[in-house]
Amino acid sequence: MATKPGIPKGTRDFSPEEMAKRNYIFDTIRQVFHLHGFRQIETPAMENLSTLMGKYGEEGDKLLFKIQNSGDYFAGITDEELLSRNALRLAAKFCEKGLRYDLTVPFARYVVMHRDEISFPFKRYQIQPVWRADRPQKGRYREFYQCDADIIGSDSLLNEVELVQIIDAVFTRLGIRVAIKLNNRKILAGIAETIGEPDKITDITVAIDKLDKIGLENVNAELASKGISQEAIGTLQPIIQLSGSNTDKLSTLKGILAASETGMKGIEECESILRTLESLPVRNEVELDLTLARGLNYYTGAIFEVKALDVQIGSITGGGRYDNLTGIFGLPNVSGVGISFGADRIFDVLNQLDLYPKETPDGTQLFFVNFGEKEAHYALPILAAARKAGIRTELYPDAAKMKKQMAYANSKQIPFVALIGEDEMQEGKVTLKDMSTGVQQRLTPEELIASFQKQ
Amino acid sequence: MATKPGIPKGTRDFSPEEMAKRNYIFDTIRQVFHLHGFRQIETPAMENLSTLMGKYGEEGDKLLFKIQNSGDYFAGITDEELLSRNALRLAAKFCEKGLRYDLTVPFARYVVMHRDEISFPFKRYQIQPVWRADRPQKGRYREFYQCDADIIGSDSLLNEVELVQIIDAVFTRLGIRVAIKLNNRKILAGIAETIGEPDKITDITVAIDKLDKIGLENVNAELASKGISQEAIGTLQPIIQLSGSNTDKLSTLKGILAASETGMKGIEECESILRTLESLPVRNEVELDLTLARGLNYYTGAIFEVKALDVQIGSITGGGRYDNLTGIFGLPNVSGVGISFGADRIFDVLNQLDLYPKETPDGTQLFFVNFGEKEAHYALPILAAARKAGIRTELYPDAAKMKKQMAYANSKQIPFVALIGEDEMQEGKVTLKDMSTGVQQRLTPEELIASFQKQ
């Protein structure tokens, strides 16, 4: 007797109903990408470990799924090494390949390998799964999809503007109200420069982020506990309490960061992006937020993050400007900017807000009940003609009990049912039943097809 | 200095141009699946090795990509075991998971796990990559996509008919002329039974397949060399030389296999499928071919294979009936039938016959040249309105030299270019250039958008 099968923890099967929802999300994002001239690429699931290792920090290296070499993977390893049982070191000998951890590093690798075929600026999108050997928990999976759009080879801020437009268009189409948060790595660097604490930027943003929860006094205490001087904390006060419109915030920052060239450059970038967006029909609010610090070591300019307004959940989209991503593969001085939509969280948000369209665009429209061999053979050419006319239709393959056949049609939410008996065959007709109204009509096959085309 | 990056052998990157072609294939197949009421599922890339091992024969087990356990994968392994360096045995300890080898075994696993949610017959399709540690060679990859459609939970032969219709519709839409070859495992079993050589079926089909190449005498010699008796070879003569229409072939077989109940059942199944297909608008020829022996141990009834008529290449689609696939996971007596489209070979066939549509359905339609900041800001709201109207459009992000911008637009084969200078801004207009005719028109933004909607 076989044991009941399972799947690896942190992975999921997707049923037809779930796939319809996921495809709705992917198709919406894809359409917006196309409206902006982005084109799709795909890269292999497996990359050489030399491509992946060292790109995601020490913790990231541990979270890479490694693929054992085929054949004799013990070749070239001494007994001593084996007995050392050094899991990490020996993994590098047992395994040459790993599963991709994100879409960004493979994209950088792609750009470097194919630089001679690409005409820059390269606007690419990529929708593929990634894998991380993270501890699985609610909402965190070991296999999940990323939907990335990047523009590489242009440092124009119009690219940042375009990405905000894309974010706005995607969430408007999905019906999710969001706040689009904007920050700039150069402003953060300017702050650190101004208070003389260049390596405390993460501590500072983390502390500021807690203002609403723990209050100003506790934020200041936390900053002090991180070794930041009282003088620096004093300088930080207007930044911690930064409020008002984006213009107000930027004007406050200008005063504090006046002496920092980098800081002023960051402010100028934000101003330019926000000013351009003002002339455009952006539905969701774009808000300057200094607490955004994602991928600090990675991003060099703008940083984006998107929060759903009506659901409590982490960031559902993020991204930013990176000035030297391809440098790690030997192609320096290529600037890029990109965003990544978190399909799994968007899936949850749409579920919680019940925002999925009621009709599945790809579902069967017309179901033929099978009353027996003769009726089935009468029906088959009608099905063929209907499909030729673009109608999604199926005949139940067995002459099973009516109840069973109707249960099948209902489980697939098929809106129209065709019935064929003696009378219909004699008249050369089909009885069409509208399942939502119960209304029945006896139609010729041509009339049947025409009735769908009118809809 | 970083070394030049590469990708694992047998894997591929897909450029935007290649992706457009692949999406054309996948979308065509998907549309036909939907017209027939099939719904999509997805399963994880990683399956437990216990799910995969032993399902593809000994050779298959070796071709599975195995994923090393996270953390200390040496735990529970003795020094002695380690020093044995038994690669296959230790792999089972180092690795619990592997990459899927096909879509069929994960599907069987899915059906068993989700049987209570599924309403049978279950018509599912699945388009996902699979991985095999095969030796890479021309046209053979370590990562490739399969496009499978299966109907599980119904033994009606109307399902076989429907799969032939799907094959016919897909290749008709793609413009590839094919021969759809049909065989039946029960006929092969009947032949083996009749000549008293039940385990020589593969040898027999392989030998018969060579008739055209090596002639009857050599085929008979080969059969003898496989240990088949002269008497049996005598009985086989009319089968080896089987020719004429499908009806002729079946009538010859009826004479020879009259005493084999299994054989006669196979003939009856073929007759039923072919008879039903005759009443339907199938464009490509369906041909009975006894040399089809794919997946003998796997299939129990109909066997399908599709050959392109105008390109020399192996089978581009295949499938068949299996009566006990879910039995290996503890759910016996569920019959299924399915087909698998070989996307990579179809890609090659379309390339060789130059059958791809000339226009990319998702490509940019309208390109705005960037003449400077002022012009760009004038253009941006027009782009936003155009996108809202469904026009795929982009503005070059930098005010680069005209030549460079046009080279970019040409590389993306963008059919229309919008030009905005002093005059256009004063008049509130845009100059639209049709790149195929060279004709220029000065239009208001509304007229510009309307001109695309008319097309």
Short mmCIF file of N, CA, C and O in Angstrom, two decimals, chain A residues 357-404:
data_model
loop_
_atom_site.label_atom_id
_atom_site.label_comp_id
_atom_site.label_asym_id
_atom_site.label_seq_id
_atom_site.Cartn_x
_atom_site.Cartn_y
_atom_site.Cartn_z
N PRO A 357 -12.77 39.52 -9.90
CA PRO A 357 -13.94 39.57 -10.78
C PRO A 357 -14.76 38.29 -10.60
O PRO A 357 -14.19 37.22 -10.36
N LYS A 358 -16.06 38.42 -10.69
CA LYS A 358 -16.92 37.26 -10.43
C LYS A 358 -16.80 36.21 -11.53
O LYS A 358 -16.95 35.02 -11.30
N GLU A 359 -16.57 36.67 -12.76
CA GLU A 359 -16.50 35.71 -13.86
C GLU A 359 -15.07 35.34 -14.20
O GLU A 359 -14.20 36.19 -14.29
N THR A 360 -14.86 34.04 -14.42
CA THR A 360 -13.55 33.60 -14.88
C THR A 360 -13.49 33.82 -16.39
O THR A 360 -14.31 33.26 -17.11
N PRO A 361 -12.54 34.59 -16.86
CA PRO A 361 -12.53 34.90 -18.29
C PRO A 361 -12.27 33.68 -19.17
O PRO A 361 -12.61 33.69 -20.34
N ASP A 362 -11.67 32.63 -18.61
CA ASP A 362 -11.31 31.49 -19.44
C ASP A 362 -12.18 30.26 -19.18
O ASP A 362 -11.91 29.18 -19.69
N GLY A 363 -13.21 30.40 -18.36
CA GLY A 363 -14.03 29.25 -17.97
C GLY A 363 -14.98 28.82 -19.09
O GLY A 363 -15.28 29.59 -20.00
N THR A 364 -15.44 27.57 -18.99
CA THR A 364 -16.39 27.03 -19.97
C THR A 364 -17.67 27.86 -19.97
O THR A 364 -18.21 28.19 -18.92
N GLN A 365 -18.17 28.18 -21.17
CA GLN A 365 -19.39 28.98 -21.29
C GLN A 365 -20.64 28.11 -21.50
O GLN A 365 -21.73 28.48 -21.12
N LEU A 366 -20.44 26.98 -22.16
CA LEU A 366 -21.59 26.18 -22.61
C LEU A 366 -21.31 24.70 -22.36
O LEU A 366 -20.29 24.16 -22.80
N PHE A 367 -22.23 24.06 -21.63
CA PHE A 367 -22.06 22.66 -21.25
C PHE A 367 -23.14 21.81 -21.93
O PHE A 367 -24.32 22.12 -21.84
N PHE A 368 -22.73 20.77 -22.63
CA PHE A 368 -23.68 19.85 -23.25
C PHE A 368 -23.86 18.63 -22.36
O PHE A 368 -22.90 17.91 -22.07
N VAL A 369 -25.09 18.39 -21.95
CA VAL A 369 -25.40 17.18 -21.19
C VAL A 369 -25.30 15.99 -22.16
O VAL A 369 -25.67 16.10 -23.33
N ASN A 370 -24.77 14.88 -21.66
CA ASN A 370 -24.62 13.68 -22.48
C ASN A 370 -25.74 12.69 -22.14
O ASN A 370 -25.75 12.09 -21.07
N PHE A 371 -26.72 12.55 -23.06
CA PHE A 371 -27.83 11.64 -22.80
C PHE A 371 -27.61 10.25 -23.40
O PHE A 371 -28.47 9.39 -23.29
N GLY A 372 -26.52 10.05 -24.09
CA GLY A 372 -26.26 8.73 -24.69
C GLY A 372 -25.45 8.90 -25.96
O GLY A 372 -25.16 10.01 -26.39
N GLU A 373 -25.10 7.75 -26.55
CA GLU A 373 -24.19 7.77 -27.69
C GLU A 373 -24.75 8.54 -28.87
O GLU A 373 -24.05 9.35 -29.49
N LYS A 374 -26.04 8.31 -29.18
CA LYS A 374 -26.65 8.95 -30.35
C LYS A 374 -26.67 10.46 -30.16
O LYS A 374 -26.29 11.23 -31.04
N GLU A 375 -27.11 10.89 -28.97
CA GLU A 375 -27.20 12.31 -28.68
C GLU A 375 -25.80 12.95 -28.70
O GLU A 375 -25.62 14.06 -29.19
N ALA A 376 -24.82 12.21 -28.15
CA ALA A 376 -23.46 12.73 -28.11
C ALA A 376 -22.93 12.95 -29.53
O ALA A 376 -22.31 13.97 -29.83
N HIS A 377 -23.20 11.99 -30.41
CA HIS A 377 -22.72 12.13 -31.79
C HIS A 377 -23.45 13.23 -32.55
O HIS A 377 -22.88 13.84 -33.44
N TYR A 378 -24.68 13.47 -32.18
CA TYR A 378 -25.42 14.61 -32.74
C TYR A 378 -24.79 15.93 -32.26
O TYR A 378 -24.66 16.90 -33.01
N ALA A 379 -24.36 15.92 -30.99
CA ALA A 379 -23.84 17.15 -30.37
C ALA A 379 -22.43 17.51 -30.85
O ALA A 379 -22.11 18.69 -30.99
N LEU A 380 -21.59 16.49 -31.09
CA LEU A 380 -20.17 16.77 -31.32
C LEU A 380 -19.89 17.79 -32.44
O LEU A 380 -19.09 18.71 -32.22
N PRO A 381 -20.53 17.67 -33.62
CA PRO A 381 -20.25 18.69 -34.65
C PRO A 381 -20.72 20.08 -34.24
O PRO A 381 -20.11 21.08 -34.64
N ILE A 382 -21.75 20.16 -33.40
CA ILE A 382 -22.22 21.47 -32.92
C ILE A 382 -21.16 22.07 -31.99
O ILE A 382 -20.83 23.25 -32.07
N LEU A 383 -20.59 21.23 -31.13
CA LEU A 383 -19.50 21.70 -30.26
C LEU A 383 -18.32 22.19 -31.09
O LEU A 383 -17.73 23.23 -30.79
N ALA A 384 -18.00 21.44 -32.15
CA ALA A 384 -16.86 21.83 -33.00
C ALA A 384 -17.11 23.19 -33.63
O ALA A 384 -16.22 24.05 -33.67
N ALA A 385 -18.34 23.41 -34.12
CA ALA A 385 -18.67 24.69 -34.75
C ALA A 385 -18.65 25.82 -33.72
O ALA A 385 -18.16 26.93 -34.00
N ALA A 386 -19.15 25.53 -32.52
CA ALA A 386 -19.16 26.55 -31.46
C ALA A 386 -17.73 26.96 -31.10
O ALA A 386 -17.42 28.14 -30.96
N ARG A 387 -16.85 25.97 -30.97
CA ARG A 387 -15.45 26.28 -30.63
C ARG A 387 -14.80 27.10 -31.73
O ARG A 387 -14.02 28.00 -31.46
N LYS A 388 -15.14 26.75 -32.98
CA LYS A 388 -14.58 27.51 -34.10
C LYS A 388 -14.99 28.97 -34.01
O LYS A 388 -14.25 29.87 -34.40
N ALA A 389 -16.19 29.19 -33.45
CA ALA A 389 -16.69 30.55 -33.28
C ALA A 389 -16.18 31.17 -31.98
O ALA A 389 -16.59 32.27 -31.60
N GLY A 390 -15.28 30.47 -31.28
CA GLY A 390 -14.67 31.03 -30.09
C GLY A 390 -15.43 30.77 -28.79
O GLY A 390 -15.09 31.35 -27.76
N ILE A 391 -16.41 29.89 -28.82
CA ILE A 391 -17.18 29.60 -27.61
C ILE A 391 -16.52 28.44 -26.86
O ILE A 391 -16.27 27.38 -27.44
N ARG A 392 -16.25 28.66 -25.59
CA ARG A 392 -15.61 27.61 -24.78
C ARG A 392 -16.69 26.64 -24.33
O ARG A 392 -17.60 27.01 -23.57
N THR A 393 -16.62 25.42 -24.82
CA THR A 393 -17.72 24.48 -24.60
C THR A 393 -17.23 23.07 -24.39
O THR A 393 -16.14 22.71 -24.85
N GLU A 394 -18.01 22.27 -23.67
CA GLU A 394 -17.64 20.87 -23.47
C GLU A 394 -18.88 20.00 -23.33
O GLU A 394 -19.95 20.46 -22.95
N LEU A 395 -18.67 18.74 -23.70
CA LEU A 395 -19.70 17.71 -23.59
C LEU A 395 -19.26 16.78 -22.48
O LEU A 395 -18.09 16.37 -22.43
N TYR A 396 -20.16 16.43 -21.58
CA TYR A 396 -19.80 15.46 -20.54
C TYR A 396 -19.43 14.15 -21.25
O TYR A 396 -20.16 13.70 -22.13
N PRO A 397 -18.30 13.53 -20.90
CA PRO A 397 -17.85 12.40 -21.72
C PRO A 397 -18.65 11.12 -21.53
O PRO A 397 -18.60 10.24 -22.39
N ASP A 398 -19.36 10.99 -20.42
CA ASP A 398 -20.11 9.76 -20.17
C ASP A 398 -21.61 10.08 -20.06
O ASP A 398 -21.99 11.17 -19.64
N ALA A 399 -22.45 9.09 -20.42
CA ALA A 399 -23.88 9.28 -20.28
C ALA A 399 -24.28 8.99 -18.83
O ALA A 399 -25.05 8.09 -18.53
N ALA A 400 -23.72 9.77 -17.93
CA ALA A 400 -23.96 9.57 -16.49
C ALA A 400 -25.31 10.15 -16.11
O ALA A 400 -25.98 10.78 -16.92
N LYS A 401 -25.70 9.93 -14.86
CA LYS A 401 -26.97 10.47 -14.38
C LYS A 401 -26.97 11.99 -14.50
O LYS A 401 -25.98 12.65 -14.24
N MET A 402 -28.13 12.52 -14.88
CA MET A 402 -28.31 13.97 -15.04
C MET A 402 -27.79 14.74 -13.83
O MET A 402 -27.10 15.75 -13.95
N LYS A 403 -28.09 14.24 -12.65
CA LYS A 403 -27.71 14.94 -11.42
C LYS A 403 -26.19 15.09 -11.33
O LYS A 403 -25.67 16.14 -10.98
N LYS A 404 -25.51 14.01 -11.68
CA LYS A 404 -24.05 14.02 -11.63
C LYS A 404 -23.49 15.01 -12.64
O LYS A 404 -22.55 15.77 -12.36
#
